[in-house]
CSV table of C-alpha atoms and ligand atoms in Angstrom, one decimal:
chain,number,residue,atom,x,y,z
Y,16,MET,CA,148.4,92.6,98.0
Y,17,ALA,CA,146.3,94.6,95.5
Y,18,SER,CA,144.7,94.7,92.2
Y,19,VAL,CA,146.3,95.0,88.9
Y,20,GLU,CA,144.5,96.5,86.0
Y,21,ILE,CA,145.8,96.6,82.1
Y,22,ILE,CA,144.3,99.0,80.0
Y,23,GLY,CA,144.7,99.4,76.0
Y,24,LEU,CA,148.0,97.3,76.3
Y,25,LYS,CA,149.9,96.6,73.3
Y,26,LYS,CA,153.5,95.6,72.6
Y,27,ASN,CA,155.4,95.3,69.3
Y,28,PHE,CA,158.7,94.2,68.8
Y,29,GLY,CA,160.1,96.0,66.0
Y,30,ALA,CA,157.5,96.3,63.4
Y,31,VAL,CA,155.9,93.3,64.3
Y,32,GLU,CA,152.9,93.6,67.2
Y,33,VAL,CA,152.5,90.9,69.3
Y,34,ILE,CA,150.0,92.1,71.8
Y,35,HIS,CA,147.0,94.1,70.1
Y,36,GLY,CA,145.1,95.9,72.9
Y,37,VAL,CA,144.7,93.7,75.9
Y,38,ASP,CA,142.3,94.9,78.5
Y,39,LEU,CA,142.3,93.1,82.0
Y,40,LYS,CA,141.6,93.6,85.4
Y,41,ILE,CA,142.6,91.1,88.2
Y,42,GLU,CA,141.0,92.2,91.4
Y,43,ASP,CA,143.0,92.0,94.8
Y,44,GLY,CA,143.4,88.6,96.0
Y,45,GLU,CA,142.0,87.2,92.9
Y,46,PHE,CA,144.3,84.0,90.8
Y,47,VAL,CA,143.8,84.4,87.3
Y,48,ALA,CA,145.3,82.0,84.8
Y,49,LEU,CA,146.4,83.3,81.6
Y,50,VAL,CA,146.3,80.2,79.1
Y,51,GLY,CA,146.9,79.9,75.2
Y,52,PRO,CA,148.8,78.1,72.5
Y,53,SER,CA,152.7,78.5,72.4
Y,54,GLY,CA,153.8,82.4,70.9
Y,55,CYS,CA,150.2,83.6,72.1
Y,56,GLY,CA,152.1,86.3,74.5
Y,57,LYS,CA,151.3,85.1,77.6
Y,58,SER,CA,155.1,85.5,79.1
Y,59,THR,CA,155.6,88.9,77.1
Y,60,LEU,CA,152.2,90.1,78.8
Y,61,LEU,CA,153.6,88.9,82.5
Y,62,ARG,CA,156.9,90.7,81.8
Y,63,ILE,CA,155.3,93.7,81.2
Y,64,ILE,CA,153.1,93.6,84.4
Y,65,SER,CA,156.6,92.7,86.2
Y,66,GLY,CA,158.4,95.9,84.5
Y,67,LEU,CA,160.4,93.6,82.8
Y,68,GLU,CA,159.7,94.3,79.4
Y,69,PRO,CA,158.2,98.2,78.4
Y,70,ALA,CA,154.5,98.4,76.9
Y,71,SER,CA,154.7,100.3,73.3
Y,72,ALA,CA,150.9,101.5,74.7
Y,73,GLY,CA,148.6,101.4,77.7
Y,74,GLU,CA,148.5,101.4,80.9
Y,75,ILE,CA,149.4,99.1,83.8
Y,76,ARG,CA,147.9,100.1,87.1
Y,77,ILE,CA,148.1,98.4,90.6
Y,78,ASP,CA,146.0,99.4,92.9
Y,79,GLY,CA,144.8,102.3,90.5
Y,80,ASN,CA,148.3,103.5,90.8
Y,81,LEU,CA,150.2,104.3,87.1
Y,82,VAL,CA,153.4,102.0,87.4
Y,83,ASN,CA,154.5,102.0,83.4
Y,84,HIS,CA,157.3,104.0,84.8
Y,85,LEU,CA,158.5,102.0,87.9
Y,86,ASN,CA,161.1,99.2,87.4
Y,87,PRO,CA,160.2,95.6,88.9
Y,88,ARG,CA,161.5,96.0,92.2
Y,89,GLU,CA,159.3,99.5,92.8
Y,90,ARG,CA,156.3,97.7,91.7
Y,91,ASN,CA,156.7,95.2,94.2
Y,92,ILE,CA,155.6,92.4,92.5
Y,93,ALA,CA,157.1,88.4,93.1
Y,94,MET,CA,158.0,86.9,90.0
Y,95,VAL,CA,158.2,82.7,90.7
Y,96,PHE,CA,159.5,81.0,87.8
Y,97,GLN,CA,160.5,77.0,86.7
Y,98,ASN,CA,163.3,76.8,88.6
Y,99,TYR,CA,163.0,78.4,92.3
Y,100,ALA,CA,166.5,79.5,92.2
Y,101,LEU,CA,167.1,78.9,95.8
Y,102,TYR,CA,170.6,79.2,97.1
Y,103,PRO,CA,172.0,75.6,97.5
Y,104,HIS,CA,174.4,76.4,100.6
Y,105,MET,CA,172.0,78.5,102.6
Y,106,SER,CA,169.8,77.1,105.2
Y,107,VAL,CA,165.7,77.4,104.3
Y,108,ALA,CA,165.5,80.5,106.9
Y,109,LYS,CA,168.6,82.3,105.1
Y,110,ASN,CA,167.1,81.6,101.9
Y,111,MET,CA,163.5,83.3,102.7
Y,112,GLY,CA,165.5,86.2,104.5
Y,113,PHE,CA,167.8,86.9,101.8
Y,114,ASN,CA,165.9,89.6,100.1
Y,115,LEU,CA,165.1,91.6,103.3
Y,116,LYS,CA,168.7,91.4,104.5
Y,117,LEU,CA,169.6,93.1,101.4
Y,118,SER,CA,166.9,95.6,101.6
Y,119,GLY,CA,168.6,96.5,105.2
Y,120,MET,CA,166.3,95.2,107.4
Y,121,ASP,CA,167.5,94.3,110.7
Y,122,ARG,CA,167.9,90.9,111.9
Y,123,SER,CA,165.2,90.7,114.5
Y,124,GLU,CA,162.8,91.7,112.4
Y,125,ILE,CA,164.0,89.2,109.5
Y,126,ASP,CA,163.8,86.7,111.5
Y,127,ARG,CA,160.4,87.5,113.0
Y,128,LYS,CA,159.0,87.5,109.4
Y,129,VAL,CA,160.8,84.5,108.3
Y,130,LYS,CA,159.4,82.6,111.2
Y,131,GLU,CA,155.5,84.0,110.7
Y,132,VAL,CA,155.7,82.9,107.0
Y,133,ALA,CA,157.3,79.6,107.7
Y,134,LYS,CA,154.6,79.0,110.0
Y,135,LEU,CA,152.0,79.8,107.3
Y,136,LEU,CA,153.3,77.9,104.8
Y,137,GLU,CA,154.3,75.2,107.2
Y,138,LEU,CA,157.7,75.0,107.1
Y,139,ASP,CA,158.5,75.8,110.7
Y,140,ALA,CA,160.4,72.6,111.2
Y,141,LEU,CA,162.6,72.8,108.1
Y,142,LEU,CA,164.2,76.2,108.8
Y,143,ASP,CA,167.5,74.7,109.5
Y,144,ARG,CA,167.7,72.3,106.6
Y,145,LYS,CA,169.3,73.3,102.9
Y,146,PRO,CA,167.1,72.9,99.8
Y,147,GLY,CA,169.1,69.9,98.7
Y,148,GLN,CA,167.5,68.2,101.9
Y,149,LEU,CA,163.9,69.1,100.6
Y,150,SER,CA,161.0,67.6,98.8
Y,151,GLY,CA,160.3,69.7,95.8
Y,152,GLY,CA,157.0,70.4,96.8
Y,153,GLN,CA,158.9,72.0,99.9
Y,154,ARG,CA,161.3,73.6,97.9
Y,155,GLN,CA,158.4,75.2,95.9
Y,156,ARG,CA,157.0,76.5,99.3
Y,157,VAL,CA,160.7,77.9,100.5
Y,158,ALA,CA,160.6,79.6,97.1
Y,159,MET,CA,157.3,81.3,97.9
Y,160,GLY,CA,157.6,81.9,101.3
Y,161,ARG,CA,161.0,84.1,99.9
Y,162,ALA,CA,158.4,86.1,98.0
Y,163,ILE,CA,155.6,86.4,100.8
Y,164,VAL,CA,158.1,87.7,103.2
Y,165,ARG,CA,158.4,90.8,101.1
Y,166,ASP,CA,154.9,91.5,101.1
Y,167,PRO,CA,154.6,91.6,97.6
Y,168,ALA,CA,151.7,93.3,96.0
Y,169,ALA,CA,151.3,90.4,93.7
Y,170,PHE,CA,152.5,86.8,92.4
Y,171,LEU,CA,153.6,86.2,88.7
Y,172,PHE,CA,154.2,82.5,87.8
Y,173,ASP,CA,155.5,81.7,84.2
Y,174,GLU,CA,154.7,78.1,83.7
Y,175,PRO,CA,156.3,77.2,87.1
Y,176,LEU,CA,155.5,73.4,86.7
Y,177,SER,CA,156.3,72.7,83.0
Y,178,ASN,CA,159.6,71.1,83.7
Y,179,LEU,CA,158.3,68.4,86.4
Y,180,ASP,CA,156.9,64.8,85.5
Y,181,ALA,CA,153.4,64.4,85.4
Y,182,LYS,CA,152.9,63.1,88.9
Y,183,LEU,CA,155.4,65.8,90.7
Y,184,ARG,CA,153.2,68.3,88.8
Y,185,ASP,CA,149.8,67.4,89.9
Y,186,GLN,CA,151.3,67.3,93.5
Y,187,MET,CA,152.6,71.1,93.2
Y,188,ARG,CA,149.8,72.3,91.8
Y,189,SER,CA,147.5,71.6,94.6
Y,190,GLU,CA,150.3,73.0,96.7
Y,191,ILE,CA,149.9,76.1,94.8
Y,192,LYS,CA,146.6,76.4,95.2
Y,193,LEU,CA,146.7,75.5,98.9
Y,194,LEU,CA,149.1,78.4,99.4
Y,195,HIS,CA,146.7,80.7,97.7
Y,196,GLN,CA,143.8,79.7,99.6
Y,197,ARG,CA,146.1,80.5,102.6
Y,198,VAL,CA,147.6,83.7,101.7
Y,199,LYS,CA,145.1,85.2,99.1
Y,200,THR,CA,148.0,87.1,97.5
Y,201,THR,CA,146.7,88.3,94.0
Y,202,SER,CA,148.2,85.8,91.7
Y,203,ILE,CA,148.7,85.9,87.7
Y,204,TYR,CA,149.8,82.3,86.5
Y,205,VAL,CA,150.7,81.5,82.7
Y,206,THR,CA,150.1,77.9,81.3
Y,207,HIS,CA,149.7,76.6,78.0
Y,208,ASP,CA,148.1,73.7,79.9
Y,209,GLN,CA,144.0,74.1,80.2
Y,210,ILE,CA,143.9,71.3,82.8
Y,211,GLU,CA,146.5,73.5,84.8
Y,212,ALA,CA,144.6,77.0,84.2
Y,213,MET,CA,141.2,75.5,85.0
Y,214,THR,CA,141.7,73.8,88.3
Y,215,LEU,CA,143.9,76.8,90.0
Y,216,ALA,CA,142.2,80.1,88.7
Y,217,ASP,CA,139.0,81.9,89.8
Y,218,ARG,CA,139.1,83.1,86.3
Y,219,VAL,CA,140.6,81.7,83.0
Y,220,VAL,CA,141.6,84.2,80.8
Y,221,ILE,CA,142.2,82.5,77.0
Y,222,LEU,CA,144.9,84.3,74.9
Y,223,ASN,CA,145.4,83.9,71.3
Y,224,GLY,CA,147.6,85.5,69.2
Y,225,GLY,CA,147.8,88.5,71.2
Y,226,ASN,CA,144.1,89.0,72.0
Y,227,ILE,CA,141.9,87.8,74.7
Y,228,GLU,CA,139.7,85.2,73.4
Y,229,GLN,CA,137.7,84.7,76.5
Y,230,ALA,CA,137.9,85.7,80.0
Y,231,GLY,CA,135.6,84.0,83.0
Y,232,ARG,CA,135.3,81.5,85.8
Y,233,PRO,CA,136.7,77.8,84.6
Y,234,ILE,CA,132.9,76.7,84.8
Y,235,ASP,CA,131.6,79.1,82.2
Y,236,LEU,CA,134.1,78.6,79.7
Y,237,TYR,CA,133.5,75.1,79.8
Y,238,ASN,CA,129.7,75.5,79.5
Y,239,LYS,CA,129.6,78.2,77.4
Y,240,PRO,CA,132.3,79.0,75.6
Y,241,GLU,CA,131.9,82.1,73.1
Y,242,ASN,CA,133.9,80.7,70.2
Y,243,LEU,CA,135.0,77.9,68.4
Y,244,PHE,CA,138.4,78.9,69.2
Y,245,VAL,CA,137.6,78.7,73.3
Y,246,ALA,CA,135.4,75.1,72.8
Y,247,ALA,CA,138.5,73.5,71.1
Y,248,PHE,CA,140.8,74.8,73.6
Y,249,ILE,CA,138.9,73.9,76.8
Y,250,GLY,CA,138.0,70.2,77.8
Y,251,THR,CA,139.9,67.1,77.3
Y,252,PRO,CA,139.8,65.6,75.0
Y,253,SER,CA,138.5,68.4,72.8
Y,254,MET,CA,134.8,68.9,72.1
Y,255,ASN,CA,134.0,67.5,68.8
Y,256,LEU,CA,133.3,70.3,66.2
Y,257,ILE,CA,131.2,69.1,63.1
Y,258,GLU,CA,129.8,71.2,60.5
Y,259,ALA,CA,126.3,70.9,60.2
Y,260,THR,CA,122.8,73.0,58.3
Y,261,ILE,CA,119.9,74.1,59.7
Y,262,VAL,CA,116.6,72.2,58.6
Y,263,LYS,CA,113.1,72.8,59.3
Y,264,THR,CA,111.4,69.0,60.8
Y,265,ASP,CA,108.0,68.2,61.9
Y,266,THR,CA,109.0,69.1,65.1
Y,267,GLY,CA,111.2,72.3,64.3
Y,268,LEU,CA,114.5,73.2,63.5
Y,269,ALA,CA,117.9,70.6,63.6
Y,270,ALA,CA,121.1,70.5,62.8
Y,271,LYS,CA,122.1,67.9,59.9
Y,272,MET,CA,125.1,66.4,59.5
Y,273,ALA,CA,126.6,65.2,56.4
Y,274,CYS,CA,126.2,61.6,57.3
Y,275,GLY,CA,122.2,62.5,57.6
Y,276,HIS,CA,122.1,62.3,61.6
Y,277,MET,CA,120.2,65.2,63.0
Y,278,VAL,CA,120.4,66.9,66.2
Y,279,PRO,CA,117.5,69.4,67.1
Y,280,VAL,CA,118.0,73.0,68.0
Y,281,THR,CA,116.7,73.6,71.3
Y,282,ALA,CA,115.0,76.4,72.9
Y,283,ASN,CA,118.3,78.0,74.3
Y,284,HIS,CA,119.3,78.9,70.8
Y,285,PRO,CA,116.4,81.0,69.7
Y,286,ASN,CA,118.5,83.1,66.8
Y,287,ILE,CA,119.4,80.0,64.5
Y,288,THR,CA,117.2,80.2,61.6
Y,289,GLU,CA,116.8,77.7,58.6
Y,290,ASN,CA,119.6,77.1,55.9
Y,291,GLU,CA,122.1,78.3,58.5
Y,292,GLU,CA,125.3,76.9,58.3
Y,293,VAL,CA,126.7,75.9,61.5
Y,294,ILE,CA,129.1,74.1,63.7
Y,295,ILE,CA,127.5,71.9,66.1
Y,296,GLY,CA,130.0,71.1,69.5
Y,297,MET,CA,129.3,68.0,71.2
Y,298,ARG,CA,131.9,67.2,74.2
Y,299,PRO,CA,133.2,63.7,74.7
Y,300,GLU,CA,132.0,63.0,77.8
Y,301,HIS,CA,128.4,64.1,77.2
Y,302,PHE,CA,127.7,61.5,74.8
Y,303,SER,CA,126.3,58.1,76.8
Y,304,ALA,CA,125.5,54.7,75.9
Y,305,ASP,CA,122.4,54.4,76.9
Y,306,THR,CA,119.2,55.9,74.9
Y,307,SER,CA,117.8,59.0,76.9
Y,308,GLY,CA,119.1,61.6,74.1
Y,309,VAL,CA,119.2,61.9,70.5
Y,310,LEU,CA,120.8,58.8,68.7
Y,311,LEU,CA,123.9,59.2,67.0
Y,312,SER,CA,125.9,56.2,65.4
Y,313,GLY,CA,129.0,55.8,63.1
Y,314,GLN,CA,131.9,53.0,62.8
Y,315,THR,CA,134.1,52.4,65.7
Y,316,THR,CA,137.6,53.5,64.4
Y,317,LEU,CA,139.8,53.2,67.8
Y,318,VAL,CA,139.3,51.8,71.5
Y,319,GLU,CA,141.4,53.6,74.2
Y,320,PRO,CA,140.6,52.2,77.7
Y,321,THR,CA,142.1,54.4,80.6
Y,322,GLY,CA,141.0,52.3,83.4
Y,323,ALA,CA,138.3,54.8,84.6
Y,324,GLN,CA,137.0,55.8,81.0
Y,325,THR,CA,136.9,54.0,77.6
Y,326,ASN,CA,137.7,56.8,74.8
Y,327,ILE,CA,136.4,55.6,71.7
Y,328,THR,CA,137.1,57.4,68.0
Y,329,PHE,CA,133.6,56.8,65.7
Y,330,GLU,CA,132.7,58.4,62.4
Y,331,LEU,CA,130.3,61.1,62.6
Y,332,GLY,CA,129.6,63.5,59.9
Y,333,GLY,CA,132.3,62.4,57.7
Y,334,LYS,CA,135.2,62.9,60.5
Y,335,PRO,CA,136.7,61.1,63.3
Y,336,ALA,CA,134.9,62.0,66.2
Y,337,THR,CA,135.3,60.9,70.0
Y,338,ALA,CA,133.2,59.8,72.9
Y,339,VAL,CA,133.8,59.3,76.9
Y,340,LEU,CA,132.4,55.9,78.3
Y,341,GLU,CA,132.7,54.0,81.3
Y,342,GLY,CA,135.5,52.0,81.7
Y,343,GLY,CA,134.0,48.8,81.0
Y,344,PHE,CA,132.5,49.9,78.1
Y,345,ASN,CA,133.0,47.0,75.3
Y,346,ILE,CA,133.3,47.6,71.8
Y,347,GLU,CA,135.6,46.1,68.9
Y,348,VAL,CA,137.2,48.5,66.2
Y,349,GLY,CA,134.7,48.1,62.6
Y,350,GLN,CA,131.7,47.7,65.0
Y,351,PRO,CA,129.1,50.5,64.5
Y,352,LEU,CA,128.8,52.4,68.1
Y,353,THR,CA,125.7,54.2,69.1
Y,354,VAL,CA,125.8,57.1,71.4
Y,355,SER,CA,123.0,59.6,72.8
Y,356,ILE,CA,123.3,62.6,73.6
Y,357,ASP,CA,120.8,65.2,75.5
Y,358,PRO,CA,120.4,67.9,73.1
Y,359,LYS,CA,120.5,71.1,75.8
Y,360,LYS,CA,124.2,69.9,75.6
Y,361,VAL,CA,124.9,70.5,72.2
Y,362,HIS,CA,126.8,73.7,71.0
Y,363,PHE,CA,126.1,75.8,68.2
Y,364,PHE,CA,128.4,77.9,66.1
Y,365,ASP,CA,128.0,80.3,63.3
Y,366,LYS,CA,130.5,78.6,60.5
Y,367,ALA,CA,131.5,81.8,59.0
Y,368,THR,CA,132.5,83.8,62.1
Y,369,GLY,CA,133.2,81.0,64.5
Y,370,ARG,CA,130.8,82.6,67.3
Y,371,ARG,CA,128.1,81.3,69.6
Y,372,VAL,CA,124.9,81.2,68.5
M,423,ATP,N1,162.6,90.0,72.9
M,423,ATP,C1,161.6,89.3,71.3
M,423,ATP,N2,161.7,89.8,70.3
M,423,ATP,C2,161.2,89.7,69.1
M,423,ATP,N3,159.9,88.9,69.3
M,423,ATP,C3,159.6,88.3,70.6
M,423,ATP,C4,160.5,88.8,71.8
M,423,ATP,N4,159.5,87.8,72.7
M,423,ATP,C5,158.6,87.2,72.4
M,423,ATP,N5,158.8,87.7,70.9
M,423,ATP,C6,157.3,87.1,70.3
M,423,ATP,O1,156.2,87.8,70.9
M,423,ATP,C7,155.3,86.5,70.4
M,423,ATP,C8,155.1,86.4,72.2
M,423,ATP,O2,155.9,85.6,72.7
M,423,ATP,P1,155.6,84.9,74.3
M,423,ATP,O3,156.9,84.4,74.5
M,423,ATP,O4,155.0,86.1,74.6
M,423,ATP,O5,154.5,83.8,73.7
M,423,ATP,P2,153.9,82.7,75.0
M,423,ATP,O6,152.5,83.1,74.9
M,423,ATP,O7,154.5,82.9,76.3
M,423,ATP,O8,154.7,81.3,74.4
M,423,ATP,P3,155.1,80.0,75.3
M,423,ATP,O9,153.7,79.3,75.3
M,423,ATP,O10,156.0,78.9,74.0
M,423,ATP,O11,156.2,80.4,76.1
M,423,ATP,C9,155.8,85.6,69.8
M,423,ATP,O12,155.7,85.4,68.6
M,423,ATP,C10,157.2,85.8,70.0
M,423,ATP,O13,158.2,85.0,68.8
M,424,MG,MG1,155.8,81.9,77.5
């Protein structure tokens, strides 16, 4: 296990720069998820860390040691890809020990290591089976076991679950989290799925166009997105983002939307000033059907019950907004919906810069 540090990392392909100077330190034992839209540079960053791709500028350090000049094997990092690439004709034990055998380790030592790791991963009863006789989750554990026996400094995952159907994906996601709790190997996990990133990682790094937008604990990204990109990216359904102007009222400042609705600016936003053009952010799940907060209303245009909750689209600030209400909530398209929100849960962003204010 080791820390992994990236300093001032840049990458160009020909004349095109795709990573623009990324700084990131992953602590020993930490699980970090790199998340962002397609083409933002996630795989490229991972490939550079692993040594499959050279950096154009900057440093990669493993446990403080510069590794830019080392090839993938010398970096001792294990990549886990979408398909686990197990050898179908070999037993679980042979699959797990294969790399050790290639490196010339003697049989009894390989046996000992494989047994030790198999026990850790609860694979000890399956060592004589072939991959075809295993479930998807067990196969994944074998693939990780094969990496763990080599004592890698870190695991790198590139969208390992993206080919699976939804149910298996959820199951495997839990398996990976349980594994990390057990083995604590430093892990960097690339995904474009924010739920996967949030549920798995100690820290989530949001990449956009080759730059880091924000890095932090999942709950901090959710509660305090630094800019509009992060605000829109984290959370499902997405945060409602509505243009408003700051006006003065009898009771202080408020954000006024095009539809006339106003949301008071609470004391935790001391920098907001009158006449400022802002974007206000309200999470769909922060709306409620009671009347305890600020009341907002608009015409219902879509009702989507999922069982546990009902997602309702309604007109707000001249645009469709989403509210997530309780499962049994009853409303018809065309009826006005009235919801309330705690003003302390409203986010404010500067309209010009997109930054949180
Ligand atoms: N070998 C290459 N030659 C030229 N451009 C490349 C090469 N590899 C990647 N790129 C470009 O670099 C950018 C980042 O690509 P990368 O594969 O890292 O994205 P990603 O975030 O992993 O996307 P996805 O979610 O679709 O996998 C993209 O614009 C891509 O077109
Ligand atoms: Mg990719």
